[in-house]
PDB file of C-alpha atoms and ligand atoms in Angstrom:
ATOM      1  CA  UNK I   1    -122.568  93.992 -51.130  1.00 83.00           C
ATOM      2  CA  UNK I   2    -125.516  95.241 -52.731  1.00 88.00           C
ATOM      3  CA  UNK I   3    -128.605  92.941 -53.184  1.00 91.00           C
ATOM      4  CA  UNK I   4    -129.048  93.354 -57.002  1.00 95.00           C
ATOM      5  CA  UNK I   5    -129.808  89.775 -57.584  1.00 97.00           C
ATOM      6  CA  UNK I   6    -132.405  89.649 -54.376  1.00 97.00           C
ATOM      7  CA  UNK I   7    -135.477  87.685 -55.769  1.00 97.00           C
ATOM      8  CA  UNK I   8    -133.173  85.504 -58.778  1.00 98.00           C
ATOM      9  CA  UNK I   9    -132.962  81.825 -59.079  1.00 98.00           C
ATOM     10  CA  UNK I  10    -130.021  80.992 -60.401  1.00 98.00           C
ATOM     11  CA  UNK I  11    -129.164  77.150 -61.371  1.00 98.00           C
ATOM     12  CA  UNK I  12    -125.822  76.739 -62.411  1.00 98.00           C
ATOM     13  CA  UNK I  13    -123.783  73.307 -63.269  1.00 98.00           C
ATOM     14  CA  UNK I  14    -120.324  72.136 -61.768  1.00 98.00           C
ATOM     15  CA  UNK I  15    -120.851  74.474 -58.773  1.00 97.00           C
ATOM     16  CA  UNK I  16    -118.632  72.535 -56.616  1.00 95.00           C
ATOM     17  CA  UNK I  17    -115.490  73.574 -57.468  1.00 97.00           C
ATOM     18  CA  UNK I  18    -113.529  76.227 -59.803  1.00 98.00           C
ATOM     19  CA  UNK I  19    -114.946  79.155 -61.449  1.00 98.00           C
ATOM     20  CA  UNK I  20    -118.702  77.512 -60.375  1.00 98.00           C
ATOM     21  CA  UNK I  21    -117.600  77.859 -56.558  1.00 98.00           C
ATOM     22  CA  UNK I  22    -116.865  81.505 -56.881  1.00 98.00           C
ATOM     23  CA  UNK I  23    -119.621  82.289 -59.171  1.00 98.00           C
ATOM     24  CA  UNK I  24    -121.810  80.717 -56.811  1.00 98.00           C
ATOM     25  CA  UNK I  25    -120.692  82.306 -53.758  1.00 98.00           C
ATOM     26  CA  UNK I  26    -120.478  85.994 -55.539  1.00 98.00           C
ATOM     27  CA  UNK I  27    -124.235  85.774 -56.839  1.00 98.00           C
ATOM     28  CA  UNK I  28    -125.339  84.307 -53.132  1.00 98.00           C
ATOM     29  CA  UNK I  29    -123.660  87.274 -51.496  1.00 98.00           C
ATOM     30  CA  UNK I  30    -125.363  89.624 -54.447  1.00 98.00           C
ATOM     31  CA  UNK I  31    -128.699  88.243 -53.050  1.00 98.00           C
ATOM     32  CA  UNK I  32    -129.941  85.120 -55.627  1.00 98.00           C
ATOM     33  CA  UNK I  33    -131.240  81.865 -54.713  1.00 98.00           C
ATOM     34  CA  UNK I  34    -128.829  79.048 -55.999  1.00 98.00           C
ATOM     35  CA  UNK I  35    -129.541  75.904 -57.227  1.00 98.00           C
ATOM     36  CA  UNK I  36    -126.564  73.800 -57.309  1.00 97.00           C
ATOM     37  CA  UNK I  37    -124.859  71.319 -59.707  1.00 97.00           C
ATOM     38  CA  UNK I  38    -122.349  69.142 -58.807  1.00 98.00           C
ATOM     39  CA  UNK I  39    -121.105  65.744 -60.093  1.00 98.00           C
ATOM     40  CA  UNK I  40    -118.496  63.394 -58.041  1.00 98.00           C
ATOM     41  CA  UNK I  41    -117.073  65.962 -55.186  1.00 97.00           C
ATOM     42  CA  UNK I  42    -120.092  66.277 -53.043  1.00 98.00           C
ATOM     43  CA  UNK I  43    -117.915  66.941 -50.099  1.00 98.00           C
ATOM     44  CA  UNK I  44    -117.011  70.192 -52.161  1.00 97.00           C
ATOM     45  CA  UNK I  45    -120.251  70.803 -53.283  1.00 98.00           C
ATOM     46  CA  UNK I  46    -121.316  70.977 -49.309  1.00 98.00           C
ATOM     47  CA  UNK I  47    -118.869  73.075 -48.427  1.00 97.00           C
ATOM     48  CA  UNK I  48    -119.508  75.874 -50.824  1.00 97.00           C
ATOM     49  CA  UNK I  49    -123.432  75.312 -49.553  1.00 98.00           C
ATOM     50  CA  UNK I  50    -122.361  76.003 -46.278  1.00 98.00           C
ATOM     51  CA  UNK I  51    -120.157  78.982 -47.139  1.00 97.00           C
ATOM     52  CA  UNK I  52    -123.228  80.640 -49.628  1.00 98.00           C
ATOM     53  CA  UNK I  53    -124.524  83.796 -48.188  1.00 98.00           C
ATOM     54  CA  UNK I  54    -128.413  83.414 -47.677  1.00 98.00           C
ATOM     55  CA  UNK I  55    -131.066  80.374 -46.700  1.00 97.00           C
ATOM     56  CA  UNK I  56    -132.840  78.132 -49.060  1.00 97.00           C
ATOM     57  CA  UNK I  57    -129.966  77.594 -51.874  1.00 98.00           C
ATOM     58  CA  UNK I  58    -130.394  74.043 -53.336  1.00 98.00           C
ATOM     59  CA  UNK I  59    -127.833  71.058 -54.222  1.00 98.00           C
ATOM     60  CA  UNK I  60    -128.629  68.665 -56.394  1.00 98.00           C
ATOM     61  CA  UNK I  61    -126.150  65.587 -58.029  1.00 98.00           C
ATOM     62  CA  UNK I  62    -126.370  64.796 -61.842  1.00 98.00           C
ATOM     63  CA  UNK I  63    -123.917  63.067 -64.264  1.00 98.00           C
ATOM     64  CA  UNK I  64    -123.498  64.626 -67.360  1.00 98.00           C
ATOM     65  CA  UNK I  65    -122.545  62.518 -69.309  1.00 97.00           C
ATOM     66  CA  UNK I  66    -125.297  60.298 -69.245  1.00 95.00           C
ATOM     67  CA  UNK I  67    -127.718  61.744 -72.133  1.00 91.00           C
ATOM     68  CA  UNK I  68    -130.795  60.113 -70.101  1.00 93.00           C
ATOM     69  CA  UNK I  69    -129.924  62.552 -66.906  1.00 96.00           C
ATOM     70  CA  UNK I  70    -130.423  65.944 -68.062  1.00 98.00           C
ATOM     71  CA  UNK I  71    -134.642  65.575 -68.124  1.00 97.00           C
ATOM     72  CA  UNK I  72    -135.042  64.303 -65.115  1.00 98.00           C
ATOM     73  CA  UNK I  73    -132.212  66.865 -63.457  1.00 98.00           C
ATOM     74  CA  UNK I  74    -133.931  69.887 -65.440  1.00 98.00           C
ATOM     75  CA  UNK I  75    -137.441  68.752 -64.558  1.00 98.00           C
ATOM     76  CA  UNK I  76    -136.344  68.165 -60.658  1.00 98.00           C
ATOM     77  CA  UNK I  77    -134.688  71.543 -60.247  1.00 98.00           C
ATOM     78  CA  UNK I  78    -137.991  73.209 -61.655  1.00 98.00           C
ATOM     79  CA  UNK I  79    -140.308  71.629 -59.395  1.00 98.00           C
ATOM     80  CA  UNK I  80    -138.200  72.745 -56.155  1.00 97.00           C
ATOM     81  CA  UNK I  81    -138.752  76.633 -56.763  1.00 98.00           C
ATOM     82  CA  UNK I  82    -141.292  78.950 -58.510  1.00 96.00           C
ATOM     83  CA  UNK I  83    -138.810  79.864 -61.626  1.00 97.00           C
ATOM     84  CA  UNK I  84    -134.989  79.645 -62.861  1.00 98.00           C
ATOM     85  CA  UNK I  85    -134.712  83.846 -64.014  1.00 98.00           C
ATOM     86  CA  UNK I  86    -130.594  82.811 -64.704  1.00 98.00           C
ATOM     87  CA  UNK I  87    -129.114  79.475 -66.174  1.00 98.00           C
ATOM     88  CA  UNK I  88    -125.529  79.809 -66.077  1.00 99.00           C
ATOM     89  CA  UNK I  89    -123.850  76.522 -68.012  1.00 98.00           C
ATOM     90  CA  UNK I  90    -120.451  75.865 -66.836  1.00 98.00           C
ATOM     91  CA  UNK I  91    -119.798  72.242 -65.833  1.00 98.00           C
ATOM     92  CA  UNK I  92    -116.906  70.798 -68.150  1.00 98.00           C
ATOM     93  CA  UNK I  93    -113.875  68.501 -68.626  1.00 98.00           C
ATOM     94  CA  UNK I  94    -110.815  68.850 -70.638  1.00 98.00           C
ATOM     95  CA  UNK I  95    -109.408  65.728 -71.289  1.00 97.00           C
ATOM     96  CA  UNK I  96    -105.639  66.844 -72.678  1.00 96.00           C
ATOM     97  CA  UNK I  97    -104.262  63.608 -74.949  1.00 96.00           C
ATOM     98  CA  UNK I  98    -101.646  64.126 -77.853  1.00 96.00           C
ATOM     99  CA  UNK I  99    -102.563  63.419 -81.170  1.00 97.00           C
ATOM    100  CA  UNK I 100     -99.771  60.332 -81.288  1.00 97.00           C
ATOM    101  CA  UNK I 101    -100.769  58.468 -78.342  1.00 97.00           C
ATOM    102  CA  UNK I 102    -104.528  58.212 -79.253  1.00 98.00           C
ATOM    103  CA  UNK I 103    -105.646  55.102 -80.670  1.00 98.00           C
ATOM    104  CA  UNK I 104    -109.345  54.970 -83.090  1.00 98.00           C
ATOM    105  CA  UNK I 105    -111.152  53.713 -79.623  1.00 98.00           C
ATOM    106  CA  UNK I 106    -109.430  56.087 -76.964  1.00 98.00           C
ATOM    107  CA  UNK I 107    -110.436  59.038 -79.700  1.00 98.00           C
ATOM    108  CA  UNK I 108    -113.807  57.659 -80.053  1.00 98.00           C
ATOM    109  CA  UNK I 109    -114.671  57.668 -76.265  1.00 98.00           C
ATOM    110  CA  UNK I 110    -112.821  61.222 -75.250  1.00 98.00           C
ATOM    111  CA  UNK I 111    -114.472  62.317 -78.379  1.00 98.00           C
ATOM    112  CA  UNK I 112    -118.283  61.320 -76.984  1.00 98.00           C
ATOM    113  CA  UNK I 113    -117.667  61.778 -73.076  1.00 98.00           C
ATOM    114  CA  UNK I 114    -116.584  65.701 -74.254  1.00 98.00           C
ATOM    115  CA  UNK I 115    -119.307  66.663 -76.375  1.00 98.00           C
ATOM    116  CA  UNK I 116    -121.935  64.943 -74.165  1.00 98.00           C
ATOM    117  CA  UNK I 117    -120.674  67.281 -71.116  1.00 98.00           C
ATOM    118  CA  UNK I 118    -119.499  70.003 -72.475  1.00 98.00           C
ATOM    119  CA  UNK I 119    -122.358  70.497 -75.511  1.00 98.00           C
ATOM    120  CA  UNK I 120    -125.179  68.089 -75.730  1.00 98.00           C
ATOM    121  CA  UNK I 121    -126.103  68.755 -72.060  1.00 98.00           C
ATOM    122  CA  UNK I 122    -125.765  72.008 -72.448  1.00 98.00           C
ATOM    123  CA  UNK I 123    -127.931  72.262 -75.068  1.00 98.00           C
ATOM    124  CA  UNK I 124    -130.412  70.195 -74.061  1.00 98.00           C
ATOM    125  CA  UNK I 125    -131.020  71.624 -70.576  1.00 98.00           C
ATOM    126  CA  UNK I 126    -130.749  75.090 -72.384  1.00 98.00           C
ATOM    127  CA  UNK I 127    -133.559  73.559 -74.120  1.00 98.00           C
ATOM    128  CA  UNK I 128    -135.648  73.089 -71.325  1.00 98.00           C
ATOM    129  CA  UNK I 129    -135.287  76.070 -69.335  1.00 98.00           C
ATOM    130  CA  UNK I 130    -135.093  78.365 -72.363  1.00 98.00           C
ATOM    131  CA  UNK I 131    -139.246  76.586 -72.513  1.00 98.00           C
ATOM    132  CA  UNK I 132    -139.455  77.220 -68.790  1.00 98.00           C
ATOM    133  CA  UNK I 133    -138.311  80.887 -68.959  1.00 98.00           C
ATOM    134  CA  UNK I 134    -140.539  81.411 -72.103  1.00 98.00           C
ATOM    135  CA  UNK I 135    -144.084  80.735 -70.009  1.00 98.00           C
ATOM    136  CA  UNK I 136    -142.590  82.553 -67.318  1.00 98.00           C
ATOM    137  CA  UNK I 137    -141.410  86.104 -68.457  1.00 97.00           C
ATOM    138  CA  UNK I 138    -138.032  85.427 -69.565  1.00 98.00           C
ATOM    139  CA  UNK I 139    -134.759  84.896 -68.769  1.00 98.00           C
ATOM    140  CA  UNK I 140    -130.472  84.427 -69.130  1.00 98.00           C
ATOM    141  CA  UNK I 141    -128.579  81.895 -70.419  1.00 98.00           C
ATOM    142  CA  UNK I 142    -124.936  82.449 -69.798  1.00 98.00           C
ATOM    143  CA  UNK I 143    -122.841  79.674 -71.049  1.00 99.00           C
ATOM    144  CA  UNK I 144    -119.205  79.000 -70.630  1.00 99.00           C
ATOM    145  CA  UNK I 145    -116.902  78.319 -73.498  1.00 98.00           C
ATOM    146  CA  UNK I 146    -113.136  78.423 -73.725  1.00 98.00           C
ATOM    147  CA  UNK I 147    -110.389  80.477 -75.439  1.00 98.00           C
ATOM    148  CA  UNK I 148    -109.514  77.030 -77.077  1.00 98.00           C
ATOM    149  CA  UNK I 149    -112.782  77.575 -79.966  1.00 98.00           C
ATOM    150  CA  UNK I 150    -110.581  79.897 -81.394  1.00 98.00           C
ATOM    151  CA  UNK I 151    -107.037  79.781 -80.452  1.00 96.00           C
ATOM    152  CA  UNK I 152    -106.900  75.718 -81.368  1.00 96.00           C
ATOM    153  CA  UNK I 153    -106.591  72.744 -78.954  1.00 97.00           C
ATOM    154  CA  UNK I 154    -103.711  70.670 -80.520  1.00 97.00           C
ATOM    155  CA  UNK I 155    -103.649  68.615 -77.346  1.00 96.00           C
ATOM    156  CA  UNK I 156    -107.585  68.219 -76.361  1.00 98.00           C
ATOM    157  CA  UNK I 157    -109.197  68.717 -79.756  1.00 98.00           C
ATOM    158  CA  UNK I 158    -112.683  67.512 -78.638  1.00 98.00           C
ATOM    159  CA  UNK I 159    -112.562  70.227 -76.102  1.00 98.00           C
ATOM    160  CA  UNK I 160    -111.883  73.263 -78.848  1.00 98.00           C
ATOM    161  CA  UNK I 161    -114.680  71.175 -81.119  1.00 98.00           C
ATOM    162  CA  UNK I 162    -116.822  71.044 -77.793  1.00 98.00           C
ATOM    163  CA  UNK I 163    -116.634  74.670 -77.290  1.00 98.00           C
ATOM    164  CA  UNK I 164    -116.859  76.230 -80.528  1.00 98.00           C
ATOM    165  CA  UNK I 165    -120.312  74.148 -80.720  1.00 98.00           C
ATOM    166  CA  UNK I 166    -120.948  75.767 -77.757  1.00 99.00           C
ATOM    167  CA  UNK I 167    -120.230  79.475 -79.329  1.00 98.00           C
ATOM    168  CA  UNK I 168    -122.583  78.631 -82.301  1.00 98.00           C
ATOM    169  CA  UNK I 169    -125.323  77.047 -80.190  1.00 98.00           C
ATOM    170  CA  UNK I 170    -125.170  80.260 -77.722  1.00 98.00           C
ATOM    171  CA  UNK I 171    -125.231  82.737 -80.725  1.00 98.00           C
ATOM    172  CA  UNK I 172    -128.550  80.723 -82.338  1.00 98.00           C
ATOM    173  CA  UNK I 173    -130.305  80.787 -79.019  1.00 98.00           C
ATOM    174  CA  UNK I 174    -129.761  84.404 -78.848  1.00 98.00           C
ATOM    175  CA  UNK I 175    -131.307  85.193 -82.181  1.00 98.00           C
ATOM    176  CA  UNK I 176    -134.195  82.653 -81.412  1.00 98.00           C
ATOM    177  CA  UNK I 177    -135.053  83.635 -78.245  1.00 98.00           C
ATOM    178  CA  UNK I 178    -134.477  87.178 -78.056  1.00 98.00           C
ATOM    179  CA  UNK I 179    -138.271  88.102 -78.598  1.00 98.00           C
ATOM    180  CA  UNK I 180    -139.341  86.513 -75.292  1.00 98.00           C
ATOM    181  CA  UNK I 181    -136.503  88.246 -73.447  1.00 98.00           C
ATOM    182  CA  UNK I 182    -134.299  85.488 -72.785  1.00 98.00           C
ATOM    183  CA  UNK I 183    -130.702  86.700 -73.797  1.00 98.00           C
ATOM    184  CA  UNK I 184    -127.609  84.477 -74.301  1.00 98.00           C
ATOM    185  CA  UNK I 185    -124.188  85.413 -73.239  1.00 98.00           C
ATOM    186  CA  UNK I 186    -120.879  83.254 -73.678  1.00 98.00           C
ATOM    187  CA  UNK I 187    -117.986  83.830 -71.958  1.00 98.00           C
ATOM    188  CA  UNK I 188    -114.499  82.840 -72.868  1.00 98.00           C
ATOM    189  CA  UNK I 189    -111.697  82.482 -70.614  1.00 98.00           C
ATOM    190  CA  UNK I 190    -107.755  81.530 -71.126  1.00 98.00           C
ATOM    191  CA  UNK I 191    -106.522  79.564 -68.934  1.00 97.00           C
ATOM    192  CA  UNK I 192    -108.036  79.875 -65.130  1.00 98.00           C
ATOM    193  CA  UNK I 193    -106.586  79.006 -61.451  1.00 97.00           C
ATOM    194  CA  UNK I 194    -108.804  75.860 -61.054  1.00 97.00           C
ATOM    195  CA  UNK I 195    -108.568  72.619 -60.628  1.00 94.00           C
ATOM    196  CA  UNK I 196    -109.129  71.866 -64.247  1.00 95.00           C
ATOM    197  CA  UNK I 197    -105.714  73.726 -65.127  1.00 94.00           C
ATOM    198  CA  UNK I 198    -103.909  72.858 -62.376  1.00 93.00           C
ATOM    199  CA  UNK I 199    -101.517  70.175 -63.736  1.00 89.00           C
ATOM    200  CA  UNK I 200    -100.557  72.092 -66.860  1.00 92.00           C
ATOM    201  CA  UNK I 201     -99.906  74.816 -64.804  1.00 95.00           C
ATOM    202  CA  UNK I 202     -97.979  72.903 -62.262  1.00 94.00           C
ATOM    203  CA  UNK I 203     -95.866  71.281 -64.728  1.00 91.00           C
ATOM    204  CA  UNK I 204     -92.926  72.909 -66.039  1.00 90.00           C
ATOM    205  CA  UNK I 205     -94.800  74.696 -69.054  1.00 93.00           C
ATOM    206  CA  UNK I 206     -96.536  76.245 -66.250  1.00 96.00           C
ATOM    207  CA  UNK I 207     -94.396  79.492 -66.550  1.00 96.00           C
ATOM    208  CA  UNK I 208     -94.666  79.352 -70.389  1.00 96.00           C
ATOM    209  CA  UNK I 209     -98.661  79.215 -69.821  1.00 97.00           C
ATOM    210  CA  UNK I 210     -98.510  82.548 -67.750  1.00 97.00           C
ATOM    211  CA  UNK I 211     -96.588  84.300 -69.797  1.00 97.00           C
ATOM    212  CA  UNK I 212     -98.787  83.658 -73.301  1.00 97.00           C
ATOM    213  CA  UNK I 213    -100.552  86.799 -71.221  1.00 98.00           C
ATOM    214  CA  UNK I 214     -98.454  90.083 -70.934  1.00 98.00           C
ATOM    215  CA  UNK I 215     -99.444  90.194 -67.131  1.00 98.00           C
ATOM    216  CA  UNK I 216     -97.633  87.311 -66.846  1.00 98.00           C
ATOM    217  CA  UNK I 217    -100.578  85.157 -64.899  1.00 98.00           C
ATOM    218  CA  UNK I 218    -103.513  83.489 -65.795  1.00 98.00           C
ATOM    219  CA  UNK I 219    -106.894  84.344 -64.308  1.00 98.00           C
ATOM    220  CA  UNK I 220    -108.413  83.614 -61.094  1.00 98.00           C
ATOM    221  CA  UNK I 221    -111.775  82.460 -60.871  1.00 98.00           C
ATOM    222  CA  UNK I 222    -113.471  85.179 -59.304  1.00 98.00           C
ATOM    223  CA  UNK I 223    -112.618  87.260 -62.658  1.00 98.00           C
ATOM    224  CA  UNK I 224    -114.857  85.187 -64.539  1.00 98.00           C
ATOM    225  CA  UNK I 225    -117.602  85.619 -61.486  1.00 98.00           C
ATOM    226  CA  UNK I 226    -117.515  88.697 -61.580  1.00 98.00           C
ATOM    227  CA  UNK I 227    -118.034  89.215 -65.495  1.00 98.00           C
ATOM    228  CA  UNK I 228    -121.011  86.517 -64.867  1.00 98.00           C
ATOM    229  CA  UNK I 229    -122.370  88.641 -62.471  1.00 98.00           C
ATOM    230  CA  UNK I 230    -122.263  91.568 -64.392  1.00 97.00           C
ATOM    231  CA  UNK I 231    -124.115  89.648 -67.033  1.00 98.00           C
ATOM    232  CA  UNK I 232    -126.626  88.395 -64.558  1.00 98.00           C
ATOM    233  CA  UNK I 233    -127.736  91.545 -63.381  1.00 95.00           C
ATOM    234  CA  UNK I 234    -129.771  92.662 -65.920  1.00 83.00           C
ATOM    235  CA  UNK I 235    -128.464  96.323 -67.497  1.00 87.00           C
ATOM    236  CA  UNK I 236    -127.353  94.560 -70.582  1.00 93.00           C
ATOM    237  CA  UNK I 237    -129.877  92.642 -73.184  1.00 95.00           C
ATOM    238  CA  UNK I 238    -128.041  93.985 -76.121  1.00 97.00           C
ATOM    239  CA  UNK I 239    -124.908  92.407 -75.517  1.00 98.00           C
ATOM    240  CA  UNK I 240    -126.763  88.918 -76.220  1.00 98.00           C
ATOM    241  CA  UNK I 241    -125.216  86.680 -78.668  1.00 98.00           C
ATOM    242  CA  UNK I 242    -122.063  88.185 -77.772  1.00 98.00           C
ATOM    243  CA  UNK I 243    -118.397  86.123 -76.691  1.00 98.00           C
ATOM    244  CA  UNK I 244    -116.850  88.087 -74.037  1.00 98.00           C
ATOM    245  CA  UNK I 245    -113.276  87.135 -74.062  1.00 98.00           C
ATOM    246  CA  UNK I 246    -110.997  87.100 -70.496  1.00 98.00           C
ATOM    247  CA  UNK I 247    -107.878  86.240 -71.720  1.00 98.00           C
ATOM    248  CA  UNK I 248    -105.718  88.582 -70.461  1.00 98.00           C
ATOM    249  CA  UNK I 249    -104.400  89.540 -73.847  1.00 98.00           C
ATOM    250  CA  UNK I 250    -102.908  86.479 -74.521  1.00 98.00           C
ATOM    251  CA  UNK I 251    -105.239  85.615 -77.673  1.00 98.00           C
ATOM    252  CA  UNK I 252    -106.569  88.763 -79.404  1.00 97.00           C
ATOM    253  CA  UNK I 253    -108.816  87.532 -82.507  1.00 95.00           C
ATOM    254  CA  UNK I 254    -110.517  89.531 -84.791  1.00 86.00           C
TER     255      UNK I 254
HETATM  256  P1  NAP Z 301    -113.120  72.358 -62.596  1.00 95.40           P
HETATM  257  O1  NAP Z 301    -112.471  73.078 -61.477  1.00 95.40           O
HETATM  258  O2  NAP Z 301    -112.511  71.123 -63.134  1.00 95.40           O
HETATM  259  O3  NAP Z 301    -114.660  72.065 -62.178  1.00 95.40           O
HETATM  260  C1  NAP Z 301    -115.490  71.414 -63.076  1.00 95.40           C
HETATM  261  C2  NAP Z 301    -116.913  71.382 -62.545  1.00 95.40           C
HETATM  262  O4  NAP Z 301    -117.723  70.671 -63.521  1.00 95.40           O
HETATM  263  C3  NAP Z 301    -117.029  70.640 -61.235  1.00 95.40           C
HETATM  264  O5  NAP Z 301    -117.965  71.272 -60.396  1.00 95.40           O
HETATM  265  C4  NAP Z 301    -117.522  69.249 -61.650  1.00 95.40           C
HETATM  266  O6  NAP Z 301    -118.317  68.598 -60.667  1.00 95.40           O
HETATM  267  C5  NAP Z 301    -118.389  69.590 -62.873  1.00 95.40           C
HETATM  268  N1  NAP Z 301    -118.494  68.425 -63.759  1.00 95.40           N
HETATM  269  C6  NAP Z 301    -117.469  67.772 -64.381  1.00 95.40           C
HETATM  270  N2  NAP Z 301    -117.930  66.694 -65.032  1.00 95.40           N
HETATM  271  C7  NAP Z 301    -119.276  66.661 -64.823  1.00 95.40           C
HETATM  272  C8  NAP Z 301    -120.309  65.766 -65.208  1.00 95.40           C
HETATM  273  N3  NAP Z 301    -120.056  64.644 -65.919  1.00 95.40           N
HETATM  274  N4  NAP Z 301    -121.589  66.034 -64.827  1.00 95.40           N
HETATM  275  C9  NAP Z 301    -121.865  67.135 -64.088  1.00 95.40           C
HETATM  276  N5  NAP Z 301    -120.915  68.021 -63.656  1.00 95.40           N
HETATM  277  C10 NAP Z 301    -119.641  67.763 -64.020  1.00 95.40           C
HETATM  278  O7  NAP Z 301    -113.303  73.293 -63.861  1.00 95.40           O
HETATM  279  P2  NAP Z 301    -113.278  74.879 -64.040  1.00 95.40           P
HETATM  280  O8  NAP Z 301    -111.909  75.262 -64.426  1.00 95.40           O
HETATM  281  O9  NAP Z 301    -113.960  75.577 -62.922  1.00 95.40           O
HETATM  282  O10 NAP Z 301    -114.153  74.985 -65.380  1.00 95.40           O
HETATM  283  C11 NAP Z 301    -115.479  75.492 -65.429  1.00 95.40           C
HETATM  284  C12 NAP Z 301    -115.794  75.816 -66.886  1.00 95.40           C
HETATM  285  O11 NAP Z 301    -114.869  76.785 -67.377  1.00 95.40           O
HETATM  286  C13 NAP Z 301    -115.690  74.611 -67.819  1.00 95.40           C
HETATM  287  O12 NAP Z 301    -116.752  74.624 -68.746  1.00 95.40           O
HETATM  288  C14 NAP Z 301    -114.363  74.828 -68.525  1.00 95.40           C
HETATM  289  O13 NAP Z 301    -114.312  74.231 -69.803  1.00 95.40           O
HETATM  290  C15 NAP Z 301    -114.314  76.335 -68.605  1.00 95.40           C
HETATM  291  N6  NAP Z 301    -112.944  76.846 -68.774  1.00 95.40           N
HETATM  292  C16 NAP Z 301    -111.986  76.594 -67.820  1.00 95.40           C
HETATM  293  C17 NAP Z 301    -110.690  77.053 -68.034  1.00 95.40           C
HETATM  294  C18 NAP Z 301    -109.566  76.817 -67.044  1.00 95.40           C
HETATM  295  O14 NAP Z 301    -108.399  77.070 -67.387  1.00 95.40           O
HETATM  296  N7  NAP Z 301    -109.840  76.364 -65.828  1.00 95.40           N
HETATM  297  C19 NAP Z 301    -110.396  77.778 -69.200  1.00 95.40           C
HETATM  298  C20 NAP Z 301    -111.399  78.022 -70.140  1.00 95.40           C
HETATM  299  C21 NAP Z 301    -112.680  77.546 -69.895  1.00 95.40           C
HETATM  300  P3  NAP Z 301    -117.675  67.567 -59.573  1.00 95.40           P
HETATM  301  O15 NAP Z 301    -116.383  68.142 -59.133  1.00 95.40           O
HETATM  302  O16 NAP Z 301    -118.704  67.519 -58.475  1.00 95.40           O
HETATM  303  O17 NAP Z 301    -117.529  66.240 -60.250  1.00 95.40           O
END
């Protein structure tokens, strides 16, 4: 594969499994350095080390969704190598929970333990490497969102609130940070072969799921690798502050 990401640092959260595993092992084999998120599976997260392509990548342990981690994590990835050129944000949870069977304190604590992981990290350790890649040249931020900002989450509601903050955070960082070449991307996928999906898709609506998309699947993860890669390699600064959709036609908005 060609080297195009030879000489890139690239730190990118919940590495150990799903579309992080693949996106991991895609921009190894394309050449970058990787530093490594993972959370609970660190068997997981040293297997995919030992399957990276390259020497040096870095794995490093950090809980989310404690708001006093993300400093310390942010500030201990920077001091282990020169500069982060690529932050890619995609560590999440989707905690799926009818409307009916929630009571006031169940709401209250899916409600905080989502937007903690999936936005207030996110922005915060945006924060500080968007800081970082200001004193050092520049940079990308490519964050992760879901089809479920716009399509609704009836089921997991502070997951589509979670990721529609995300949209709007990734579309102000753009505009604010575009003068010291740091561009924003956000990608949104339907549903994806991971580990995250895997009981809806296992269940009986399974076969529904696949066929909200005319191919009648949903994605695998290396389709959202490779549309990260394309965005990490550097030929497109004016597509920041966009939302790339992979849904495989089964959402169109406007
Ligand atoms: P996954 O297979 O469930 O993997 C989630 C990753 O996030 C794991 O590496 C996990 O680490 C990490 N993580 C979870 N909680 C964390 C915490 N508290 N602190 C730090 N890391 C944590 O999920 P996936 O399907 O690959 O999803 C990746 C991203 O794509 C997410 O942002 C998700 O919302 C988005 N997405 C997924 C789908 C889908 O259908 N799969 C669709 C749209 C968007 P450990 O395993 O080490 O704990």
């Amino acid at each position: 594969m060609e080297q195009t990401l030879k000489g890139k640092t690239i730190l990118i959260t919940g590495g150990s499994r799903g579309i992080g595993a693949a996106t991991a092992k895609l921009l190894s084999e394309m050449g970058a350095l990787i530093i490594m998120n993972y959370n609970q599976n660190k068997d997981a997260a040293l297997k995919l080390m030992s399957s990276l392509t390259g020497k040096g990548h870095i794995m490093m342990q950090a809980d989310f969704s404690d708001p006093d981690t993300i400093e310390k994590f942010a500030e201990q990835a920077l001091s282990k190598v020169e500069k982060i050129d690529i932050l890619i944000n995609n560590a999440g949870i989707y905690i799926e929970k009818s409307f009916d069977e929630l009571d006031f304190a169940e709401w209250k604590s899916i409600w905080q333990r989502t937007i903690e992981i999936n936005l207030s990290s996110v922005a915060h350790l945006s924060f500080i490497i968007a800081k970082h890649m200001k004193k050092s040249g520049g940079g990308k931020i490519i964050n992760i969102s879901s089809r479920g900002a716009f399509r609704g989450e009836p089921n997991a509601l502070a997951y589509g609130a979670s990721k529609a903050g995300l949209n709007s955070l990734g579309q102000s960082m753009a505009k604010a940070l575009a003068a010291d070449d740091i561009f924003v991307y956000t990608i949104a996928p339907g549903f994806v072969e991971t580990d995250m999906a895997k009981l809806a898709l296992e269940q009986a609506r399974g076969e529904s799921i696949r066929n909200q998309s005319p191919l009648g699947r949903v994605a695998e993860p290396i389709e959202i690798a490779e549309t990260i890669a394309f965005l990490a390699t550097g030929k497109n600064e004016y597509l920041t502050g966009s939302i790339i959709d992979i849904n495989g036609a089964s959402y169109l908005r406007m």
